[in-house]
Coordinates of C-alpha atoms and ligand atoms in Angstrom, one line a residue:
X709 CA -42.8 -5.1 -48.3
X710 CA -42.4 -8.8 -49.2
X711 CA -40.0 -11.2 -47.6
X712 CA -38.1 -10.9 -50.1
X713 CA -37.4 -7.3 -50.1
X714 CA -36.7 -7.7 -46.5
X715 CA -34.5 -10.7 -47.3
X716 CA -32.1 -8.7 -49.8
X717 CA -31.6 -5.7 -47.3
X718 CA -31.1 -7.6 -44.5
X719 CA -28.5 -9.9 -46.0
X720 CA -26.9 -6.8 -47.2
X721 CA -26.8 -5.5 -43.9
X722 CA -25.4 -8.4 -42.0
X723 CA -22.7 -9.2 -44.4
X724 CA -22.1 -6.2 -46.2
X725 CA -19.5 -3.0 -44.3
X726 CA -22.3 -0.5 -43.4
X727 CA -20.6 2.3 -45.4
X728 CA -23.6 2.9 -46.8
X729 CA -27.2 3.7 -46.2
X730 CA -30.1 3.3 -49.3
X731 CA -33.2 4.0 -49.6
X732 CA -35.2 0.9 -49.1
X733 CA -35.7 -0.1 -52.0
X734 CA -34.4 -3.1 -54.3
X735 CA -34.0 -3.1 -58.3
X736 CA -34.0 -5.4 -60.5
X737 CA -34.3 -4.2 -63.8
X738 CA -33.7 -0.9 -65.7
X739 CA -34.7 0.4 -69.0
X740 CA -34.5 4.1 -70.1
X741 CA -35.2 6.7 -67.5
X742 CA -37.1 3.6 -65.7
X743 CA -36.0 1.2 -63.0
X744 CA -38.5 -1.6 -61.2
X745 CA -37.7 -3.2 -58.1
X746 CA -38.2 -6.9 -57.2
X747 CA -42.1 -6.5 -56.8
X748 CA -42.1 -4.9 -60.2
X749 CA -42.8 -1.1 -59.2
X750 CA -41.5 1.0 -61.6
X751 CA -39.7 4.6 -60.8
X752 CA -38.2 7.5 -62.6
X753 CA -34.8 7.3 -61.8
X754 CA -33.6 10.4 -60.6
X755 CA -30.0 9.3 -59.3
X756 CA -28.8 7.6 -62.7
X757 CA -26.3 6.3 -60.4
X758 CA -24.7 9.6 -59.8
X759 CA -24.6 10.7 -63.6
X760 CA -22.8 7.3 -64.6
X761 CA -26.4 5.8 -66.5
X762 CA -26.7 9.1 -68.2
X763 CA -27.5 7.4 -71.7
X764 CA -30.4 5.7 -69.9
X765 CA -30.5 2.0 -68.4
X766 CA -29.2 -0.9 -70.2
X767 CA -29.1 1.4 -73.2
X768 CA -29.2 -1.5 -76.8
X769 CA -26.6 -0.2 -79.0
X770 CA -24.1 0.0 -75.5
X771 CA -25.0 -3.5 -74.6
X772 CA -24.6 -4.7 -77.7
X773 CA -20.8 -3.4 -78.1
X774 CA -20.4 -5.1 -74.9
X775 CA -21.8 -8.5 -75.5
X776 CA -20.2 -8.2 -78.9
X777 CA -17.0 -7.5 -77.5
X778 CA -17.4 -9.7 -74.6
X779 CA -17.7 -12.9 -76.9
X780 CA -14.3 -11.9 -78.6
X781 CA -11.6 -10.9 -76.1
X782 CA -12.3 -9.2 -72.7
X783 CA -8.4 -8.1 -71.7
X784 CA -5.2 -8.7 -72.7
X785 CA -2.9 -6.6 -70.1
X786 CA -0.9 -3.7 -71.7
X787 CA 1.5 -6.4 -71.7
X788 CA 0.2 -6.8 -75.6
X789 CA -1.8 -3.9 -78.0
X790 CA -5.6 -4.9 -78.5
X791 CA -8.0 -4.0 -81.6
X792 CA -10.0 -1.6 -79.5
X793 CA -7.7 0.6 -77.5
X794 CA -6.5 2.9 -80.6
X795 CA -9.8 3.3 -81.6
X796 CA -11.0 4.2 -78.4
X797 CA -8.2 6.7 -78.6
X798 CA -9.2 7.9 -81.6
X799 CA -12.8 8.7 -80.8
X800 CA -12.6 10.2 -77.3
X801 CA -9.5 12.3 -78.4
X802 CA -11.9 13.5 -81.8
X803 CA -14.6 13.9 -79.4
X804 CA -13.0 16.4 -76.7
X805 CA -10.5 17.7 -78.6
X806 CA -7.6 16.0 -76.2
X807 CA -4.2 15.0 -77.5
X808 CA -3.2 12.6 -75.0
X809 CA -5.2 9.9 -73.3
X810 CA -4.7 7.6 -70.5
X811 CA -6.8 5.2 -69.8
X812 CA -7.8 4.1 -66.4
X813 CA -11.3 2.1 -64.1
X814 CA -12.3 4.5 -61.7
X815 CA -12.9 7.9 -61.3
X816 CA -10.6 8.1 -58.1
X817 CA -8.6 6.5 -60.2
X818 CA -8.5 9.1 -63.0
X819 CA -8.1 11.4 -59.8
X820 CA -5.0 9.8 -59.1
X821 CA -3.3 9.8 -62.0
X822 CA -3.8 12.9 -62.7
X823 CA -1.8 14.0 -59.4
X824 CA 1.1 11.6 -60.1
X825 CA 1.2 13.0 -63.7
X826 CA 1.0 17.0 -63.1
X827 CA 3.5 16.3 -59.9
X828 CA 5.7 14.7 -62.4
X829 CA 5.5 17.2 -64.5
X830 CA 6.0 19.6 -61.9
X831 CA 9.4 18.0 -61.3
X832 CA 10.2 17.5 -64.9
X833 CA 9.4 20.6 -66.8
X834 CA 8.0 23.2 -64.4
X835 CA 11.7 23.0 -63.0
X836 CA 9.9 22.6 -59.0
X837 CA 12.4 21.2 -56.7
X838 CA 11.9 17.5 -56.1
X839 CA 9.6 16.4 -53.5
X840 CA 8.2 20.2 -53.1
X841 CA 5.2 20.0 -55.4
X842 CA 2.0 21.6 -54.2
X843 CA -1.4 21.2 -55.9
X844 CA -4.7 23.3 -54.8
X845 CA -7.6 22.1 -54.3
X846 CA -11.2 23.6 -52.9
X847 CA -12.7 23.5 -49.7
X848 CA -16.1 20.6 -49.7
X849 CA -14.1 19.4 -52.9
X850 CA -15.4 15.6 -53.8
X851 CA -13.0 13.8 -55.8
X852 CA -13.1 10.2 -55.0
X853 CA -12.5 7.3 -52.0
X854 CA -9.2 6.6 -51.9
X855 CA -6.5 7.9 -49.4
X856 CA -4.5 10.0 -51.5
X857 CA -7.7 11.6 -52.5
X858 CA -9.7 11.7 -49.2
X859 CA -6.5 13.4 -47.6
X860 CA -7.6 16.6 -49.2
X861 CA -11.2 16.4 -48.7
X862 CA -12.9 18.9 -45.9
X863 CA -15.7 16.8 -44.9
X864 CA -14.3 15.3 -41.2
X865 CA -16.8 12.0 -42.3
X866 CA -14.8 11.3 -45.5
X867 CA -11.2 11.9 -43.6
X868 CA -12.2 10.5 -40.1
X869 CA -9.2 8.2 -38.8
X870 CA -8.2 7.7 -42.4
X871 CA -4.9 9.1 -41.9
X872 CA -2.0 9.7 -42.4
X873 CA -2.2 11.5 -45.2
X874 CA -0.4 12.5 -48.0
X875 CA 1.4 16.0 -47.9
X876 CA 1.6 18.9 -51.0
X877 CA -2.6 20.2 -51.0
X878 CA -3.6 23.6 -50.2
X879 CA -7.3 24.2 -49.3
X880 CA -9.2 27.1 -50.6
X881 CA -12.7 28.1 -50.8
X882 CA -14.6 27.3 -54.1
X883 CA -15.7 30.1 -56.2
X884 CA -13.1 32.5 -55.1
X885 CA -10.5 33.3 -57.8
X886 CA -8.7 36.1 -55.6
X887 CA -8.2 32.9 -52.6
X888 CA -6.4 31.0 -55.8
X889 CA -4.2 34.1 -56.9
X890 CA -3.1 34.3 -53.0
X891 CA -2.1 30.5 -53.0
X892 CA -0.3 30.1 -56.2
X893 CA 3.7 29.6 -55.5
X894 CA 6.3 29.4 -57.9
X895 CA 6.1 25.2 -56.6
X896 CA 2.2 25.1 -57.3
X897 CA 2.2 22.7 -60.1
X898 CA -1.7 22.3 -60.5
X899 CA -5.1 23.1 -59.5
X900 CA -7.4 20.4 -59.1
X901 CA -11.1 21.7 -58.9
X902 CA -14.6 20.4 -60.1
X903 CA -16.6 22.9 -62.5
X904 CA -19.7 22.4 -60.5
X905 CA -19.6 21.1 -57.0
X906 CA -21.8 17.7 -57.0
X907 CA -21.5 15.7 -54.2
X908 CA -21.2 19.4 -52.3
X909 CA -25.2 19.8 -53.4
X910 CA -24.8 20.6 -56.9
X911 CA -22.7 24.5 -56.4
X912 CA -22.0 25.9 -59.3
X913 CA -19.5 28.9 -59.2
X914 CA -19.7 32.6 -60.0
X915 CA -19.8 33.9 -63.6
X916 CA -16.5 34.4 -64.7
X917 CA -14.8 32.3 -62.0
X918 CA -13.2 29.7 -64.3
X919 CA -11.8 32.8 -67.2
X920 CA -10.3 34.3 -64.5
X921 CA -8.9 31.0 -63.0
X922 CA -8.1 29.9 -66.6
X923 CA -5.8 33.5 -66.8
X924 CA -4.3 32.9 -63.3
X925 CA -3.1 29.5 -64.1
X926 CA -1.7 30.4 -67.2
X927 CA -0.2 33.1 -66.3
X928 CA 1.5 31.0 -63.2
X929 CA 2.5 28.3 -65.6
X930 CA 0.2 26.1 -63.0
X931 CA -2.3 23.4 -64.6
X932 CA -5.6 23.3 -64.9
X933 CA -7.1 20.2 -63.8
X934 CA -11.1 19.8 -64.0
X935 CA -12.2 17.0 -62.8
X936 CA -15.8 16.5 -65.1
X937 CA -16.5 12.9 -64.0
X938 CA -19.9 13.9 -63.0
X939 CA -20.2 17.4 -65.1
X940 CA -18.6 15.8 -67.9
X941 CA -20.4 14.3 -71.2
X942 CA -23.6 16.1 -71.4
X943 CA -24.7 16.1 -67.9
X944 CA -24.6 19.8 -67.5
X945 CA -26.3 20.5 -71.5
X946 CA -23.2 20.9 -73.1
X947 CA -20.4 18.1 -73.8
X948 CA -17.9 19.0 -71.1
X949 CA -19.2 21.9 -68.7
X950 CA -15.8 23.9 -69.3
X951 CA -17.4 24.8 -72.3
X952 CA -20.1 27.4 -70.1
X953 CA -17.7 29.6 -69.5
X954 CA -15.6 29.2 -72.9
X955 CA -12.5 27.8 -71.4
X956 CA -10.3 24.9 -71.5
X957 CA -8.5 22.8 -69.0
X958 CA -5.5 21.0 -69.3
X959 CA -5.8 18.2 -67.9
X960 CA -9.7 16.9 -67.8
X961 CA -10.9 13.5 -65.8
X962 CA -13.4 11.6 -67.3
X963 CA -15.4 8.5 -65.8
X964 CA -18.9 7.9 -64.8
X965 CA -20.9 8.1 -68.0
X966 CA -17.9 7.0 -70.0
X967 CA -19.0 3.3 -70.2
X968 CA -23.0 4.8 -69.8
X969 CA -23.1 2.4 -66.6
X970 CA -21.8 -1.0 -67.8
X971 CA -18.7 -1.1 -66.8
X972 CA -16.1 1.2 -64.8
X973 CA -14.0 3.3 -67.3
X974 CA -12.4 6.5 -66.5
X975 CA -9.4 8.8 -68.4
X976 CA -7.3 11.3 -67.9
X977 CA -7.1 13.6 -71.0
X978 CA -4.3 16.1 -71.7
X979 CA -3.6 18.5 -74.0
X980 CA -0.5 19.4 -73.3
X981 CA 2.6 17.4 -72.3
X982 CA 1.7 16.5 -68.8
X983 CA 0.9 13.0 -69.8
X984 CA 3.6 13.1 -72.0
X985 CA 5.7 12.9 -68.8
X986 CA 5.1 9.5 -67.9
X987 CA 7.6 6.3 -69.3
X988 CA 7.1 3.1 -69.5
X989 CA 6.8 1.1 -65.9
X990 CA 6.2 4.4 -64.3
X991 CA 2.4 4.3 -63.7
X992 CA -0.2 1.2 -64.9
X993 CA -3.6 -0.9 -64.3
X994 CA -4.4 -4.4 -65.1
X995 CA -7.8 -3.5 -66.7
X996 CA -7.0 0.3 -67.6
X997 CA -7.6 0.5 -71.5
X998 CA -9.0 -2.9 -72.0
X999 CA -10.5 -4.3 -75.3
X1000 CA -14.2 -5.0 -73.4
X1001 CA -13.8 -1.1 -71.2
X1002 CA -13.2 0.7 -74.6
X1003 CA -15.8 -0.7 -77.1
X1004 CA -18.5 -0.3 -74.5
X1005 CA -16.8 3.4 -73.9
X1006 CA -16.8 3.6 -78.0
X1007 CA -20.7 3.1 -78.2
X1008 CA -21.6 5.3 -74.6
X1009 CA -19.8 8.3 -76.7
X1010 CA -21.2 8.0 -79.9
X1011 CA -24.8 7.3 -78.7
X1012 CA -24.2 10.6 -76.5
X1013 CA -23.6 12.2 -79.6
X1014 CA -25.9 10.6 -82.8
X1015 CA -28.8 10.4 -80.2
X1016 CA -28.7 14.2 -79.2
X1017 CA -28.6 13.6 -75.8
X1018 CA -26.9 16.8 -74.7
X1019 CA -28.9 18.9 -76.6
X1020 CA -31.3 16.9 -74.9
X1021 CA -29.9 17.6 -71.1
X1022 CA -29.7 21.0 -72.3
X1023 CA -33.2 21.6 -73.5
X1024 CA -34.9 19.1 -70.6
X1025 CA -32.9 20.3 -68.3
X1026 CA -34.4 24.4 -68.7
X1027 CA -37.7 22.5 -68.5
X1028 CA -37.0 20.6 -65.3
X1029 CA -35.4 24.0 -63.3
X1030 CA -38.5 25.9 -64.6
X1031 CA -40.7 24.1 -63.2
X1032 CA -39.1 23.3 -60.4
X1033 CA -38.7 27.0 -59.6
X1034 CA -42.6 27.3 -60.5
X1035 CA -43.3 25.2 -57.4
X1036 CA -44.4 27.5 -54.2
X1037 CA -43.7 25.7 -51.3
X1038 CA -42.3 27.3 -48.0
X1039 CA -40.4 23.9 -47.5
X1040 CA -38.2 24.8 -50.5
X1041 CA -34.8 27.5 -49.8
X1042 CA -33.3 27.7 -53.5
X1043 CA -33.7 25.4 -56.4
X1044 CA -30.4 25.7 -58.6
X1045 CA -29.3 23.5 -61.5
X1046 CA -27.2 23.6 -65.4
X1047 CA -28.5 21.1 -67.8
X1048 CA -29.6 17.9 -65.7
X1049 CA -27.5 18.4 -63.0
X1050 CA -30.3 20.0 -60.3
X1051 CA -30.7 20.1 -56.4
X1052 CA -33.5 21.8 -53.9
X1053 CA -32.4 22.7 -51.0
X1054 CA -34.8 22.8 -48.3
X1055 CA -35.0 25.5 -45.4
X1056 CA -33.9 23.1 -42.6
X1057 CA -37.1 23.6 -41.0
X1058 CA -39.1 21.5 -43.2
X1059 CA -37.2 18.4 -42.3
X1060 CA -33.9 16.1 -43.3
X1061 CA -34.0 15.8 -47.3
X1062 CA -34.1 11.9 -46.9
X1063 CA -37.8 12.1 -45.7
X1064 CA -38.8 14.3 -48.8
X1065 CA -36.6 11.5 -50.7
X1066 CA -38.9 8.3 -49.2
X1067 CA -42.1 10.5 -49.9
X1068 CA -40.7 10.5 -53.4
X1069 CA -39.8 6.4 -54.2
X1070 CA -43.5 5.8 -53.0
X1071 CA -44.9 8.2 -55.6
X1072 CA -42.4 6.5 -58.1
X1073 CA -39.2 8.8 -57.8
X1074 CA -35.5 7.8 -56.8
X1075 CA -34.0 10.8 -55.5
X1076 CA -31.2 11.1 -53.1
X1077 CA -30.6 13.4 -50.4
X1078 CA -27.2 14.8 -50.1
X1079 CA -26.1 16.6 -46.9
X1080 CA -29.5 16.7 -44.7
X1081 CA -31.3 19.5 -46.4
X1082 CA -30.9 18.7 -50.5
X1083 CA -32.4 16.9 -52.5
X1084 CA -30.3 16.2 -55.9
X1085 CA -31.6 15.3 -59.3
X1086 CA -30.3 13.7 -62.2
X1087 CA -32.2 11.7 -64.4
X1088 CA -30.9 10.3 -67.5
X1089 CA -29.9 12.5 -70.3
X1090 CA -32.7 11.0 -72.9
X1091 CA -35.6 12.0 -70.6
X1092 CA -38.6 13.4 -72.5
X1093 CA -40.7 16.5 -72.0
X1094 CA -43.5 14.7 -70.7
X1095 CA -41.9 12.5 -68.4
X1096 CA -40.2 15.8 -67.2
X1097 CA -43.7 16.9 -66.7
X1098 CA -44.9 13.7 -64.7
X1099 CA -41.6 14.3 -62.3
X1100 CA -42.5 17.6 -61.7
X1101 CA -46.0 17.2 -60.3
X1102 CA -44.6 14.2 -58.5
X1103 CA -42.2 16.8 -56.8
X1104 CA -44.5 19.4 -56.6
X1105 CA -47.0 17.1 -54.4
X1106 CA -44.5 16.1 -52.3
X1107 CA -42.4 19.5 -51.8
X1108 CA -45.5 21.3 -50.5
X1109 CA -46.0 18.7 -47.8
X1110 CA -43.8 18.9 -44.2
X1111 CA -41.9 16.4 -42.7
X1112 CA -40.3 18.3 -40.4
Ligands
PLP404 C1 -18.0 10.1 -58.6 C2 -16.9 11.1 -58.6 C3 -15.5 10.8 -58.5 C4 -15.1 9.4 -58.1 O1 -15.5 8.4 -59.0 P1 -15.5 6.8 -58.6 O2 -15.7 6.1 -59.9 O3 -16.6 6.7 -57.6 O4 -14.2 6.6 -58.0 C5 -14.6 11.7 -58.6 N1 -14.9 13.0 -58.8 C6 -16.2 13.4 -59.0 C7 -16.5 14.8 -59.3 C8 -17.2 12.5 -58.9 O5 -18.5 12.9 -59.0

């Protein structure tokens, strides 16, 4: 390592609140699949910043919408309309088939809105007594950083001597559509649940699960909340993962790969009147729907689309889970995936996944471990076969070593 590798982390660490823990590496330029760090190594990113660079680094039609845009008028407040906002409308409404949109930064954001707006409607035209709403949510659940969102969470590192916390969640296990018929009550007014568990080690759900959640809900006049910031917009080889199983929410959370990793954008998208419920003054955000957030939005959706990149995910994604699953290596418990949202878990004899994840950034992988014993992987959505192929022996080399 240089000094100035050394430099970077150790600044980072002496100023910086330790509430994280990288890999040690430091980047400095991205492009495609590809990221180098300061001593100009190159690696496959694997990460893509938790699905948010899906369309690839510094992606040229995105970065020109945003340097375009940024040259004209960055925000105006919702004080005033802007030239992009409709538009933005327009498009990501077209593109999901939504009705109503609203516009936030963040995905915890989005998270939140979408509780104050299904509680509100809970109040308004669900007819639940006032201050009596109750949403469910499921158990190792990952939904975002902020209190009212870590106050459901089931991880005791995420809630730790965060609270007090905010009353009206039930927990139930994920996967388990009889646990969600048993919690529904007639003051259930939604229920808030990711269509693949990421941040859980990428655990995707029984067949059938979400039609027979889909029927519950309906038939308990309850909503359907999905939260597809990370499954959302290709990452799982179809546009929004609902789509697997044939079924559609009602309310569906967007961020991440919205803005392809320029920029923080997130939504809340309703087809129904939840949204509807909300007046003027009764929920806001300085920078939520601004002109700069929704032309670099505009171009991350329609290079998703005229550049074929979930038909990509879809088809590069088989590839990568093959061949993971081709591997024989006694270090590796159950390799499980949909599109280009993958994970191994390793047996937790052959060692703590971040050791497997080191072995890989000095072969030229980022990959990050997720808790102790997987190793999750998520490369841009416009990888090609062979770099697919160059991953896969890279993984293969390093899967049938032990670091235990
Ligand atoms: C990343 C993520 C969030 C939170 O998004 P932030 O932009 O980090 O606030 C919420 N839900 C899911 C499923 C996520 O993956």
């Amino acid at each position: 390592m240089s000094s100035s590798v050394i430099d970077f982390i150790a600044t980072e660490a002496r100023f910086g609140a330790r509430n994280y823990e990288p890999i040690g590496v430091v980047l400095s330029r991205g492009e495609g699949v590809w990221v180098w760090d300061t001593e100009g190594n190159r690696y496959l990113d694997c990460l893509s910043a938790y699905s948010a660079v899906s369309q690839g680094h510094c992606h040229p039609k995105i970065l020109a919408a945003m340097v375009e845009q940024a040259h004209r008028l960055t925000l105006t407040s919702r004080a005033f309309h802007n030239d992009q906002l409709a538009l933005f409308y327009e498009e990501i409404a077209a593109l999901t088939g939504s009705h109503k949109v609203l516009p936030m930064n963040s995905g915890a954001e989005a998270v939140e809105s979408a509780i104050k707006s299904v509680r509100k409607w809970g109040y308004e035209v669900k007819g639940v007594p006032d201050g009596q709403a109750e949403i469910i949510v499921c158990a190792n659940n990952f939904h975002g950083r902020t209190l009212g969102v870590v106050g459901f969470s089931t991880d005791p590192e995420t809630r730790g001597h965060f609270g007090p916390f905010a009353p009206g969640f039930k927990v139930i296990p994920f996967g388990d559509a009889p646990a969600l018929a048993g919690a529904i009550t007639p003051n259930t007014v939604a229920f808030l649940v990711e269509p693949i568990q990421g941040e859980a080690g990428v655990v995707i759900p029984p067949a059938g699960y979400f039609t027979e959640v889909r029927e519950l809900c309906t038939a308990n006049n309850v909503m359907l909340v999905l939260d597809e910031i990370q499954t959302g917009l290709g990452r799982t080889g179809k546009l929004l993962a609902e789509q697997h199983e044939g079924i559609e929410a009602d309310v569906t959370l967007l961020g991440k790969a919205l803005s392809g990793g320029f920029y923080p954008v997130s939504a809340v998208l309703s087809n129904n009147d939840v949204l509807g419920t909300l007046r003027p003054g009764q929920h806001g955000s300085t920078f939520g729907g601004n002109p700069l957030a929704c032309a670099v939005a505009r171009a991350a959706m329609r290079v998703l689309v005229e550049e074929g990149m979930i038909e990509n995910a879809a088809r590069q994604g088989a590839r990568f889970l093959e061949g993971l699953k081709d591997i024989r290596a006694n270090t590796i418990r159950e390799v499980r995936g949909r599109g280009l949202m993958l994970a191994v878990e390793l047996h937790p004899e052959a060692g703590r996944a971040r050791r497997y994840c080191e072995a890989l950034q000095a072969k030229g992988i980022l990959a990050k471990d997720t808790h102790e014993h997987t190793i999750r992987i998520a490369p841009p959505l416009v990888i090609t076969s062979d770099q697919v192929d160059w991953a896969l022996e890279r993984f293969a080399a390093i899967l049938t070593q032990d670091f235990s």
